[in-house]
């Protein structure tokens, strides 16, 4: 969803001299700002001999919506014009995308974070990595900012990845089932297709039973030194077999309740139909 927020103009002031930002083609409107290019725009400039303009080196910082495939396309275009040594593309974060086991996603384009890294006691951070083909991006884009659900989903993936990578027993990694007890999100600023960081602080965790572990975490998505969204979550990691058994029982109860409601509705409508036939 696109969340209304106080109006802010996009800032591209974090760039150092000689630094440009590269964003995915889906963010063409944001690329109207000076110092920002889409993949297609930059490749076209290189082919036309208009890039780089200066004799010095240029550093390209990868923003959102750019894949490794896109970066290789730009590098190949640079190589054909002999510009490889003049342009440095910082795509390191794209090589650290969290894996399927800890992100709980089957398709790489749907993973929104890099592998979490510890930055303090019970503190972790990861890079925000929005692929242009991400499932959240598939049918909604408003203006120059990214929809709020990307921040929420990045936070969800982050706390799961942190629990999987740093807290669950080794034998439980990749085989646990996560159930959210509460998840509150506060949107503070627009999130633009520039580099951003997802942070997670584990406030508490305990193991009330050998088949489950509970967590209480605070999360944030920050960009340019400012928080764009903050989250607080409580969740439980269950042993998969235990969770599947609980889920099956809950599904059966829900089905029984649905049948009972449908039966009651049909019985309530029966006299009305009978009156229509005899009138």
PDB file of C-alpha atoms in Angstrom:
ATOM      1  CA  UNK A   1       0.000   0.000   0.000  1.00  0.00           C
ATOM      2  CA  UNK A   2       1.035   3.615  -0.405  1.00  0.00           C
ATOM      3  CA  UNK A   3       0.971   5.300   3.007  1.00  0.00           C
ATOM      4  CA  UNK A   4       0.225   9.048   3.271  1.00  0.00           C
ATOM      5  CA  UNK A   5       3.115  10.851   4.916  1.00  0.00           C
ATOM      6  CA  UNK A   6       4.205  14.465   5.394  1.00  0.00           C
ATOM      7  CA  UNK A   7       5.510  15.852   2.117  1.00  0.00           C
ATOM      8  CA  UNK A   8       9.254  15.588   1.698  1.00  0.00           C
ATOM      9  CA  UNK A   9      11.377  16.207  -1.353  1.00  0.00           C
ATOM     10  CA  UNK A  10      13.691  13.364  -2.298  1.00  0.00           C
ATOM     11  CA  UNK A  11      17.254  14.063  -1.252  1.00  0.00           C
ATOM     12  CA  UNK A  12      20.225  12.846  -3.218  1.00  0.00           C
ATOM     13  CA  UNK A  13      22.652  14.748  -1.028  1.00  0.00           C
ATOM     14  CA  UNK A  14      24.412  11.686   0.382  1.00  0.00           C
ATOM     15  CA  UNK A  15      26.350  11.248  -2.841  1.00  0.00           C
ATOM     16  CA  UNK A  16      30.035  12.133  -2.748  1.00  0.00           C
ATOM     17  CA  UNK A  17      31.628  14.062  -5.627  1.00  0.00           C
ATOM     18  CA  UNK A  18      31.812  11.744  -8.630  1.00  0.00           C
ATOM     19  CA  UNK A  19      29.111   9.443  -7.227  1.00  0.00           C
ATOM     20  CA  UNK A  20      25.891   8.629  -9.085  1.00  0.00           C
ATOM     21  CA  UNK A  21      22.905   6.502  -8.122  1.00  0.00           C
ATOM     22  CA  UNK A  22      21.615   3.667 -10.303  1.00  0.00           C
ATOM     23  CA  UNK A  23      17.966   2.588  -9.909  1.00  0.00           C
ATOM     24  CA  UNK A  24      15.721   0.117 -11.691  1.00  0.00           C
ATOM     25  CA  UNK A  25      13.733   1.131 -14.767  1.00  0.00           C
ATOM     26  CA  UNK A  26      10.545   0.871 -12.730  1.00  0.00           C
ATOM     27  CA  UNK A  27      11.681   3.986 -10.831  1.00  0.00           C
ATOM     28  CA  UNK A  28      12.023   6.193 -13.933  1.00  0.00           C
ATOM     29  CA  UNK A  29      10.118   9.033 -12.257  1.00  0.00           C
ATOM     30  CA  UNK A  30      12.646   9.225  -9.435  1.00  0.00           C
ATOM     31  CA  UNK A  31      15.449   9.291 -12.002  1.00  0.00           C
ATOM     32  CA  UNK A  32      14.383  12.818 -12.991  1.00  0.00           C
ATOM     33  CA  UNK A  33      16.598  14.007 -10.140  1.00  0.00           C
ATOM     34  CA  UNK A  34      20.145  15.054 -10.878  1.00  0.00           C
ATOM     35  CA  UNK A  35      22.664  12.324 -10.230  1.00  0.00           C
ATOM     36  CA  UNK A  36      20.151   9.465 -10.586  1.00  0.00           C
ATOM     37  CA  UNK A  37      19.905   7.170 -13.628  1.00  0.00           C
ATOM     38  CA  UNK A  38      17.831   4.128 -14.458  1.00  0.00           C
ATOM     39  CA  UNK A  39      19.630   1.101 -15.890  1.00  0.00           C
ATOM     40  CA  UNK A  40      18.339   1.829 -19.397  1.00  0.00           C
ATOM     41  CA  UNK A  41      19.224   5.522 -19.194  1.00  0.00           C
ATOM     42  CA  UNK A  42      22.789   4.847 -18.096  1.00  0.00           C
ATOM     43  CA  UNK A  43      23.344   2.174 -20.747  1.00  0.00           C
ATOM     44  CA  UNK A  44      22.046   4.545 -23.435  1.00  0.00           C
ATOM     45  CA  UNK A  45      24.379   7.342 -22.287  1.00  0.00           C
ATOM     46  CA  UNK A  46      27.344   4.955 -22.389  1.00  0.00           C
ATOM     47  CA  UNK A  47      26.489   3.727 -25.885  1.00  0.00           C
ATOM     48  CA  UNK A  48      26.105   7.315 -27.119  1.00  0.00           C
ATOM     49  CA  UNK A  49      29.506   8.290 -25.752  1.00  0.00           C
ATOM     50  CA  UNK A  50      28.049  10.798 -23.266  1.00  0.00           C
ATOM     51  CA  UNK A  51      29.229   9.033 -20.114  1.00  0.00           C
ATOM     52  CA  UNK A  52      31.306   9.717 -18.186  1.00  0.00           C
ATOM     53  CA  UNK A  53      31.543  13.441 -18.929  1.00  0.00           C
ATOM     54  CA  UNK A  54      34.609  14.082 -16.755  1.00  0.00           C
ATOM     55  CA  UNK A  55      38.058  12.632 -17.237  1.00  0.00           C
ATOM     56  CA  UNK A  56      38.136  11.478 -13.613  1.00  0.00           C
ATOM     57  CA  UNK A  57      36.663   8.299 -12.230  1.00  0.00           C
ATOM     58  CA  UNK A  58      32.970   7.865 -11.450  1.00  0.00           C
ATOM     59  CA  UNK A  59      31.468   5.758  -8.677  1.00  0.00           C
ATOM     60  CA  UNK A  60      28.000   4.318  -9.248  1.00  0.00           C
ATOM     61  CA  UNK A  61      26.076   3.427  -6.090  1.00  0.00           C
ATOM     62  CA  UNK A  62      23.367   0.813  -6.661  1.00  0.00           C
ATOM     63  CA  UNK A  63      19.932   1.798  -5.374  1.00  0.00           C
ATOM     64  CA  UNK A  64      16.690  -0.180  -5.432  1.00  0.00           C
ATOM     65  CA  UNK A  65      15.176  -2.116  -8.317  1.00  0.00           C
ATOM     66  CA  UNK A  66      18.553  -3.180  -9.719  1.00  0.00           C
ATOM     67  CA  UNK A  67      19.541  -6.830 -10.128  1.00  0.00           C
ATOM     68  CA  UNK A  68      22.936  -8.430 -10.671  1.00  0.00           C
ATOM     69  CA  UNK A  69      21.778  -9.087 -14.232  1.00  0.00           C
ATOM     70  CA  UNK A  70      21.236  -5.332 -14.663  1.00  0.00           C
ATOM     71  CA  UNK A  71      24.677  -4.531 -13.252  1.00  0.00           C
ATOM     72  CA  UNK A  72      26.333  -6.975 -15.636  1.00  0.00           C
ATOM     73  CA  UNK A  73      24.472  -5.358 -18.530  1.00  0.00           C
ATOM     74  CA  UNK A  74      25.894  -1.946 -17.581  1.00  0.00           C
ATOM     75  CA  UNK A  75      29.393  -3.389 -17.090  1.00  0.00           C
ATOM     76  CA  UNK A  76      29.279  -5.070 -20.508  1.00  0.00           C
ATOM     77  CA  UNK A  77      28.210  -1.760 -22.077  1.00  0.00           C
ATOM     78  CA  UNK A  78      31.108   0.034 -20.351  1.00  0.00           C
ATOM     79  CA  UNK A  79      33.571  -2.630 -21.505  1.00  0.00           C
ATOM     80  CA  UNK A  80      32.559  -2.227 -25.156  1.00  0.00           C
ATOM     81  CA  UNK A  81      33.549   1.444 -24.960  1.00  0.00           C
ATOM     82  CA  UNK A  82      36.718   0.827 -22.952  1.00  0.00           C
ATOM     83  CA  UNK A  83      35.392   2.587 -19.844  1.00  0.00           C
ATOM     84  CA  UNK A  84      35.703  -0.244 -17.338  1.00  0.00           C
ATOM     85  CA  UNK A  85      38.605   1.365 -15.469  1.00  0.00           C
ATOM     86  CA  UNK A  86      36.873   4.758 -15.227  1.00  0.00           C
ATOM     87  CA  UNK A  87      33.592   3.604 -13.666  1.00  0.00           C
ATOM     88  CA  UNK A  88      33.287   1.678 -10.401  1.00  0.00           C
ATOM     89  CA  UNK A  89      29.885   0.094  -9.689  1.00  0.00           C
ATOM     90  CA  UNK A  90      29.317  -0.632  -6.006  1.00  0.00           C
ATOM     91  CA  UNK A  91      27.135  -3.750  -6.142  1.00  0.00           C
ATOM     92  CA  UNK A  92      28.559  -5.550  -3.105  1.00  0.00           C
ATOM     93  CA  UNK A  93      25.235  -5.667  -1.271  1.00  0.00           C
ATOM     94  CA  UNK A  94      23.588  -7.521  -4.170  1.00  0.00           C
ATOM     95  CA  UNK A  95      26.028 -10.389  -3.647  1.00  0.00           C
ATOM     96  CA  UNK A  96      24.918 -10.855  -0.024  1.00  0.00           C
ATOM     97  CA  UNK A  97      21.166 -11.347  -0.526  1.00  0.00           C
ATOM     98  CA  UNK A  98      19.753 -13.582   2.201  1.00  0.00           C
ATOM     99  CA  UNK A  99      19.255 -17.190   1.182  1.00  0.00           C
ATOM    100  CA  UNK A 100      16.068 -19.202   0.962  1.00  0.00           C
ATOM    101  CA  UNK A 101      16.679 -21.036   4.233  1.00  0.00           C
ATOM    102  CA  UNK A 102      16.692 -17.930   6.436  1.00  0.00           C
ATOM    103  CA  UNK A 103      14.477 -15.581   4.375  1.00  0.00           C
ATOM    104  CA  UNK A 104      11.673 -18.149   3.898  1.00  0.00           C
ATOM    105  CA  UNK A 105      11.180 -17.177   0.252  1.00  0.00           C
ATOM    106  CA  UNK A 106      11.354 -19.520  -2.738  1.00  0.00           C
ATOM    107  CA  UNK A 107      12.204 -16.908  -5.369  1.00  0.00           C
ATOM    108  CA  UNK A 108      15.297 -14.677  -5.035  1.00  0.00           C
ATOM    109  CA  UNK A 109      13.528 -11.584  -6.405  1.00  0.00           C
ATOM    110  CA  UNK A 110      11.152 -11.738  -3.436  1.00  0.00           C
ATOM    111  CA  UNK A 111      13.951 -11.567  -0.856  1.00  0.00           C
ATOM    112  CA  UNK A 112      14.206  -7.959   0.353  1.00  0.00           C
ATOM    113  CA  UNK A 113      17.272  -8.094   2.605  1.00  0.00           C
ATOM    114  CA  UNK A 114      20.900  -9.100   2.633  1.00  0.00           C
ATOM    115  CA  UNK A 115      22.086 -11.692   5.134  1.00  0.00           C
ATOM    116  CA  UNK A 116      21.873 -10.009   8.583  1.00  0.00           C
ATOM    117  CA  UNK A 117      25.152  -9.030  10.251  1.00  0.00           C
ATOM    118  CA  UNK A 118      25.683  -8.391  13.979  1.00  0.00           C
ATOM    119  CA  UNK A 119      26.507  -4.785  14.924  1.00  0.00           C
ATOM    120  CA  UNK A 120      26.219  -5.069  18.722  1.00  0.00           C
ATOM    121  CA  UNK A 121      24.719  -7.155  21.517  1.00  0.00           C
ATOM    122  CA  UNK A 122      21.392  -8.424  20.157  1.00  0.00           C
ATOM    123  CA  UNK A 123      21.594  -5.799  17.375  1.00  0.00           C
ATOM    124  CA  UNK A 124      21.660  -6.720  13.678  1.00  0.00           C
ATOM    125  CA  UNK A 125      21.413  -4.937  10.361  1.00  0.00           C
ATOM    126  CA  UNK A 126      20.977  -5.811   6.699  1.00  0.00           C
ATOM    127  CA  UNK A 127      20.833  -3.933   3.419  1.00  0.00           C
ATOM    128  CA  UNK A 128      17.451  -3.337   1.810  1.00  0.00           C
ATOM    129  CA  UNK A 129      17.496  -5.028  -1.601  1.00  0.00           C
ATOM    130  CA  UNK A 130      14.336  -4.408  -3.632  1.00  0.00           C
ATOM    131  CA  UNK A 131      14.275  -6.261  -6.938  1.00  0.00           C
ATOM    132  CA  UNK A 132      12.219  -4.690  -9.724  1.00  0.00           C
ATOM    133  CA  UNK A 133      10.316  -7.977 -10.079  1.00  0.00           C
ATOM    134  CA  UNK A 134       9.507  -8.311  -6.370  1.00  0.00           C
ATOM    135  CA  UNK A 135       6.009  -9.588  -5.629  1.00  0.00           C
ATOM    136  CA  UNK A 136       5.092  -6.432  -3.677  1.00  0.00           C
ATOM    137  CA  UNK A 137       6.082  -4.284  -6.667  1.00  0.00           C
ATOM    138  CA  UNK A 138       4.068  -6.253  -9.205  1.00  0.00           C
ATOM    139  CA  UNK A 139       0.899  -4.170  -9.263  1.00  0.00           C
ATOM    140  CA  UNK A 140       1.407  -0.920  -7.371  1.00  0.00           C
ATOM    141  CA  UNK A 141       3.702   2.063  -7.816  1.00  0.00           C
ATOM    142  CA  UNK A 142       2.728   5.600  -6.863  1.00  0.00           C
ATOM    143  CA  UNK A 143       4.931   8.623  -7.491  1.00  0.00           C
ATOM    144  CA  UNK A 144       8.613   8.525  -6.673  1.00  0.00           C
ATOM    145  CA  UNK A 145       8.547   6.661  -3.355  1.00  0.00           C
ATOM    146  CA  UNK A 146       8.221   2.952  -2.683  1.00  0.00           C
ATOM    147  CA  UNK A 147       5.085   1.545  -1.097  1.00  0.00           C
ATOM    148  CA  UNK A 148       4.962   1.125   2.668  1.00  0.00           C
ATOM    149  CA  UNK A 149       4.383  -2.625   2.440  1.00  0.00           C
ATOM    150  CA  UNK A 150       7.971  -3.055   1.222  1.00  0.00           C
ATOM    151  CA  UNK A 151       9.250  -1.742   4.555  1.00  0.00           C
ATOM    152  CA  UNK A 152       6.831  -3.973   6.466  1.00  0.00           C
ATOM    153  CA  UNK A 153       7.774  -7.070   4.473  1.00  0.00           C
ATOM    154  CA  UNK A 154      11.487  -6.266   4.820  1.00  0.00           C
ATOM    155  CA  UNK A 155      10.997  -6.087   8.583  1.00  0.00           C
ATOM    156  CA  UNK A 156       9.181  -9.429   8.591  1.00  0.00           C
ATOM    157  CA  UNK A 157      11.948 -11.099   6.620  1.00  0.00           C
ATOM    158  CA  UNK A 158      14.546  -9.490   8.892  1.00  0.00           C
ATOM    159  CA  UNK A 159      13.248 -10.846  12.190  1.00  0.00           C
ATOM    160  CA  UNK A 160      12.849 -14.320  10.715  1.00  0.00           C
ATOM    161  CA  UNK A 161      16.375 -14.257   9.282  1.00  0.00           C
ATOM    162  CA  UNK A 162      17.861 -12.987  12.569  1.00  0.00           C
ATOM    163  CA  UNK A 163      16.110 -15.719  14.551  1.00  0.00           C
ATOM    164  CA  UNK A 164      17.158 -18.395  12.069  1.00  0.00           C
ATOM    165  CA  UNK A 165      20.766 -17.248  11.791  1.00  0.00           C
ATOM    166  CA  UNK A 166      21.599 -16.301  15.375  1.00  0.00           C
ATOM    167  CA  UNK A 167      19.130 -17.762  17.905  1.00  0.00           C
ATOM    168  CA  UNK A 168      17.545 -21.042  16.849  1.00  0.00           C
ATOM    169  CA  UNK A 169      19.369 -24.311  17.543  1.00  0.00           C
ATOM    170  CA  UNK A 170      21.376 -25.529  14.573  1.00  0.00           C
ATOM    171  CA  UNK A 171      19.050 -28.465  13.964  1.00  0.00           C
ATOM    172  CA  UNK A 172      16.016 -26.142  13.852  1.00  0.00           C
ATOM    173  CA  UNK A 173      17.349 -23.778  11.178  1.00  0.00           C
ATOM    174  CA  UNK A 174      15.256 -24.008   8.033  1.00  0.00           C
ATOM    175  CA  UNK A 175      12.726 -26.320   9.657  1.00  0.00           C
ATOM    176  CA  UNK A 176      10.868 -23.969  12.016  1.00  0.00           C
ATOM    177  CA  UNK A 177       7.455 -22.397  11.551  1.00  0.00           C
ATOM    178  CA  UNK A 178       7.028 -18.745  12.519  1.00  0.00           C
ATOM    179  CA  UNK A 179       3.773 -17.384  13.935  1.00  0.00           C
ATOM    180  CA  UNK A 180       3.328 -13.643  14.518  1.00  0.00           C
ATOM    181  CA  UNK A 181       1.549 -12.732  17.748  1.00  0.00           C
ATOM    182  CA  UNK A 182       1.585  -8.942  17.155  1.00  0.00           C
ATOM    183  CA  UNK A 183       3.176  -6.689  14.555  1.00  0.00           C
ATOM    184  CA  UNK A 184       2.895  -2.881  14.787  1.00  0.00           C
ATOM    185  CA  UNK A 185       4.349  -0.527  12.152  1.00  0.00           C
ATOM    186  CA  UNK A 186       4.897   3.242  12.273  1.00  0.00           C
ATOM    187  CA  UNK A 187       5.597   5.033   8.992  1.00  0.00           C
ATOM    188  CA  UNK A 188       7.664   8.193   9.484  1.00  0.00           C
ATOM    189  CA  UNK A 189       9.033   9.263   6.081  1.00  0.00           C
ATOM    190  CA  UNK A 190       8.847   8.300   2.443  1.00  0.00           C
ATOM    191  CA  UNK A 191      11.090   5.427   1.385  1.00  0.00           C
ATOM    192  CA  UNK A 192      12.831   6.181  -1.915  1.00  0.00           C
ATOM    193  CA  UNK A 193      14.698   3.808  -4.270  1.00  0.00           C
ATOM    194  CA  UNK A 194      18.085   4.669  -2.741  1.00  0.00           C
ATOM    195  CA  UNK A 195      20.297   2.506  -0.501  1.00  0.00           C
ATOM    196  CA  UNK A 196      18.636   1.746   2.847  1.00  0.00           C
ATOM    197  CA  UNK A 197      19.326  -0.336   5.946  1.00  0.00           C
ATOM    198  CA  UNK A 198      17.032  -2.670   7.915  1.00  0.00           C
ATOM    199  CA  UNK A 199      17.861  -3.014  11.624  1.00  0.00           C
ATOM    200  CA  UNK A 200      16.643  -5.469  14.236  1.00  0.00           C
ATOM    201  CA  UNK A 201      17.091  -5.350  18.011  1.00  0.00           C
ATOM    202  CA  UNK A 202      16.118  -8.478  19.933  1.00  0.00           C
ATOM    203  CA  UNK A 203      14.613  -7.177  23.175  1.00  0.00           C
ATOM    204  CA  UNK A 204      13.811 -10.577  24.639  1.00  0.00           C
ATOM    205  CA  UNK A 205      13.799 -14.241  23.716  1.00  0.00           C
ATOM    206  CA  UNK A 206      13.055 -17.364  25.706  1.00  0.00           C
ATOM    207  CA  UNK A 207      12.330 -21.035  25.288  1.00  0.00           C
ATOM    208  CA  UNK A 208       9.199 -21.912  27.314  1.00  0.00           C
ATOM    209  CA  UNK A 209       9.183 -25.407  25.794  1.00  0.00           C
ATOM    210  CA  UNK A 210      11.628 -27.464  23.770  1.00  0.00           C
ATOM    211  CA  UNK A 211       9.316 -27.192  20.731  1.00  0.00           C
ATOM    212  CA  UNK A 212       9.140 -23.399  20.583  1.00  0.00           C
ATOM    213  CA  UNK A 213      11.015 -20.147  21.159  1.00  0.00           C
ATOM    214  CA  UNK A 214       9.379 -16.738  21.660  1.00  0.00           C
ATOM    215  CA  UNK A 215      10.797 -13.352  20.614  1.00  0.00           C
ATOM    216  CA  UNK A 216      10.166  -9.649  21.160  1.00  0.00           C
ATOM    217  CA  UNK A 217      11.952  -7.381  18.663  1.00  0.00           C
ATOM    218  CA  UNK A 218      12.175  -3.791  17.483  1.00  0.00           C
ATOM    219  CA  UNK A 219      12.928  -3.120  13.824  1.00  0.00           C
ATOM    220  CA  UNK A 220      13.499  -0.114  11.620  1.00  0.00           C
ATOM    221  CA  UNK A 221      14.144   0.815   8.014  1.00  0.00           C
ATOM    222  CA  UNK A 222      16.497   3.790   7.681  1.00  0.00           C
ATOM    223  CA  UNK A 223      17.665   5.810   4.713  1.00  0.00           C
ATOM    224  CA  UNK A 224      20.149   8.652   4.627  1.00  0.00           C
ATOM    225  CA  UNK A 225      20.414   8.560   8.419  1.00  0.00           C
ATOM    226  CA  UNK A 226      16.644   8.971   8.965  1.00  0.00           C
ATOM    227  CA  UNK A 227      14.133   6.324   9.984  1.00  0.00           C
ATOM    228  CA  UNK A 228      11.429   5.752   7.390  1.00  0.00           C
ATOM    229  CA  UNK A 229       9.551   3.048   9.303  1.00  0.00           C
ATOM    230  CA  UNK A 230       9.693   1.503  12.765  1.00  0.00           C
ATOM    231  CA  UNK A 231       8.199  -1.819  13.843  1.00  0.00           C
ATOM    232  CA  UNK A 232       7.630  -3.822  17.002  1.00  0.00           C
ATOM    233  CA  UNK A 233       6.916  -7.527  16.775  1.00  0.00           C
ATOM    234  CA  UNK A 234       6.279 -10.494  19.044  1.00  0.00           C
ATOM    235  CA  UNK A 235       6.456 -13.919  17.441  1.00  0.00           C
ATOM    236  CA  UNK A 236       7.029 -17.583  18.124  1.00  0.00           C
ATOM    237  CA  UNK A 237       9.203 -20.076  16.279  1.00  0.00           C
ATOM    238  CA  UNK A 238       7.633 -23.540  16.479  1.00  0.00           C
ATOM    239  CA  UNK A 239       8.947 -26.961  15.673  1.00  0.00           C
ATOM    240  CA  UNK A 240       7.467 -27.658  12.233  1.00  0.00           C
ATOM    241  CA  UNK A 241       5.759 -30.926  13.192  1.00  0.00           C
ATOM    242  CA  UNK A 242       4.117 -29.346  16.238  1.00  0.00           C
ATOM    243  CA  UNK A 243       3.026 -26.327  14.227  1.00  0.00           C
ATOM    244  CA  UNK A 244       1.563 -28.421  11.417  1.00  0.00           C
ATOM    245  CA  UNK A 245      -0.468 -30.427  13.924  1.00  0.00           C
ATOM    246  CA  UNK A 246      -1.821 -27.220  15.522  1.00  0.00           C
ATOM    247  CA  UNK A 247      -2.567 -25.728  12.106  1.00  0.00           C
ATOM    248  CA  UNK A 248      -4.419 -28.861  10.969  1.00  0.00           C
ATOM    249  CA  UNK A 249      -6.614 -28.831  14.081  1.00  0.00           C
ATOM    250  CA  UNK A 250      -7.346 -25.132  13.595  1.00  0.00           C
ATOM    251  CA  UNK A 251      -8.207 -25.715   9.917  1.00  0.00           C
ATOM    252  CA  UNK A 252     -10.609 -28.509  10.865  1.00  0.00           C
ATOM    253  CA  UNK A 253     -12.343 -26.292  13.440  1.00  0.00           C
ATOM    254  CA  UNK A 254     -12.632 -23.467  10.918  1.00  0.00           C
ATOM    255  CA  UNK A 255     -14.122 -25.841   8.343  1.00  0.00           C
ATOM    256  CA  UNK A 256     -16.635 -27.184  10.867  1.00  0.00           C
ATOM    257  CA  UNK A 257     -17.635 -23.640  11.836  1.00  0.00           C
ATOM    258  CA  UNK A 258     -18.033 -22.749   8.159  1.00  0.00           C
ATOM    259  CA  UNK A 259     -20.267 -25.753   7.515  1.00  0.00           C
ATOM    260  CA  UNK A 260     -22.388 -24.904  10.565  1.00  0.00           C
ATOM    261  CA  UNK A 261     -22.849 -21.304   9.434  1.00  0.00           C
ATOM    262  CA  UNK A 262     -23.697 -22.368   5.883  1.00  0.00           C
ATOM    263  CA  UNK A 263     -26.231 -24.920   7.176  1.00  0.00           C
ATOM    264  CA  UNK A 264     -27.855 -22.332   9.466  1.00  0.00           C
ATOM    265  CA  UNK A 265     -28.056 -19.806   6.618  1.00  0.00           C
ATOM    266  CA  UNK A 266     -29.675 -22.376   4.329  1.00  0.00           C
ATOM    267  CA  UNK A 267     -32.220 -23.296   7.023  1.00  0.00           C
ATOM    268  CA  UNK A 268     -33.112 -19.632   7.578  1.00  0.00           C
ATOM    269  CA  UNK A 269     -33.738 -19.149   3.857  1.00  0.00           C
ATOM    270  CA  UNK A 270     -35.832 -22.304   3.438  1.00  0.00           C
ATOM    271  CA  UNK A 271     -39.177 -20.864   4.839  1.00  0.00           C
ATOM    272  CA  UNK A 272     -38.836 -17.811   2.624  1.00  0.00           C
ATOM    273  CA  UNK A 273     -38.451 -19.987  -0.457  1.00  0.00           C
ATOM    274  CA  UNK A 274     -41.442 -22.091   0.568  1.00  0.00           C
ATOM    275  CA  UNK A 275     -43.641 -18.970   0.940  1.00  0.00           C
ATOM    276  CA  UNK A 276     -42.681 -17.860  -2.545  1.00  0.00           C
ATOM    277  CA  UNK A 277     -43.702 -21.212  -4.041  1.00  0.00           C
ATOM    278  CA  UNK A 278     -47.131 -21.287  -2.292  1.00  0.00           C
ATOM    279  CA  UNK A 279     -48.065 -17.656  -2.926  1.00  0.00           C
TER     280      UNK A 279
END
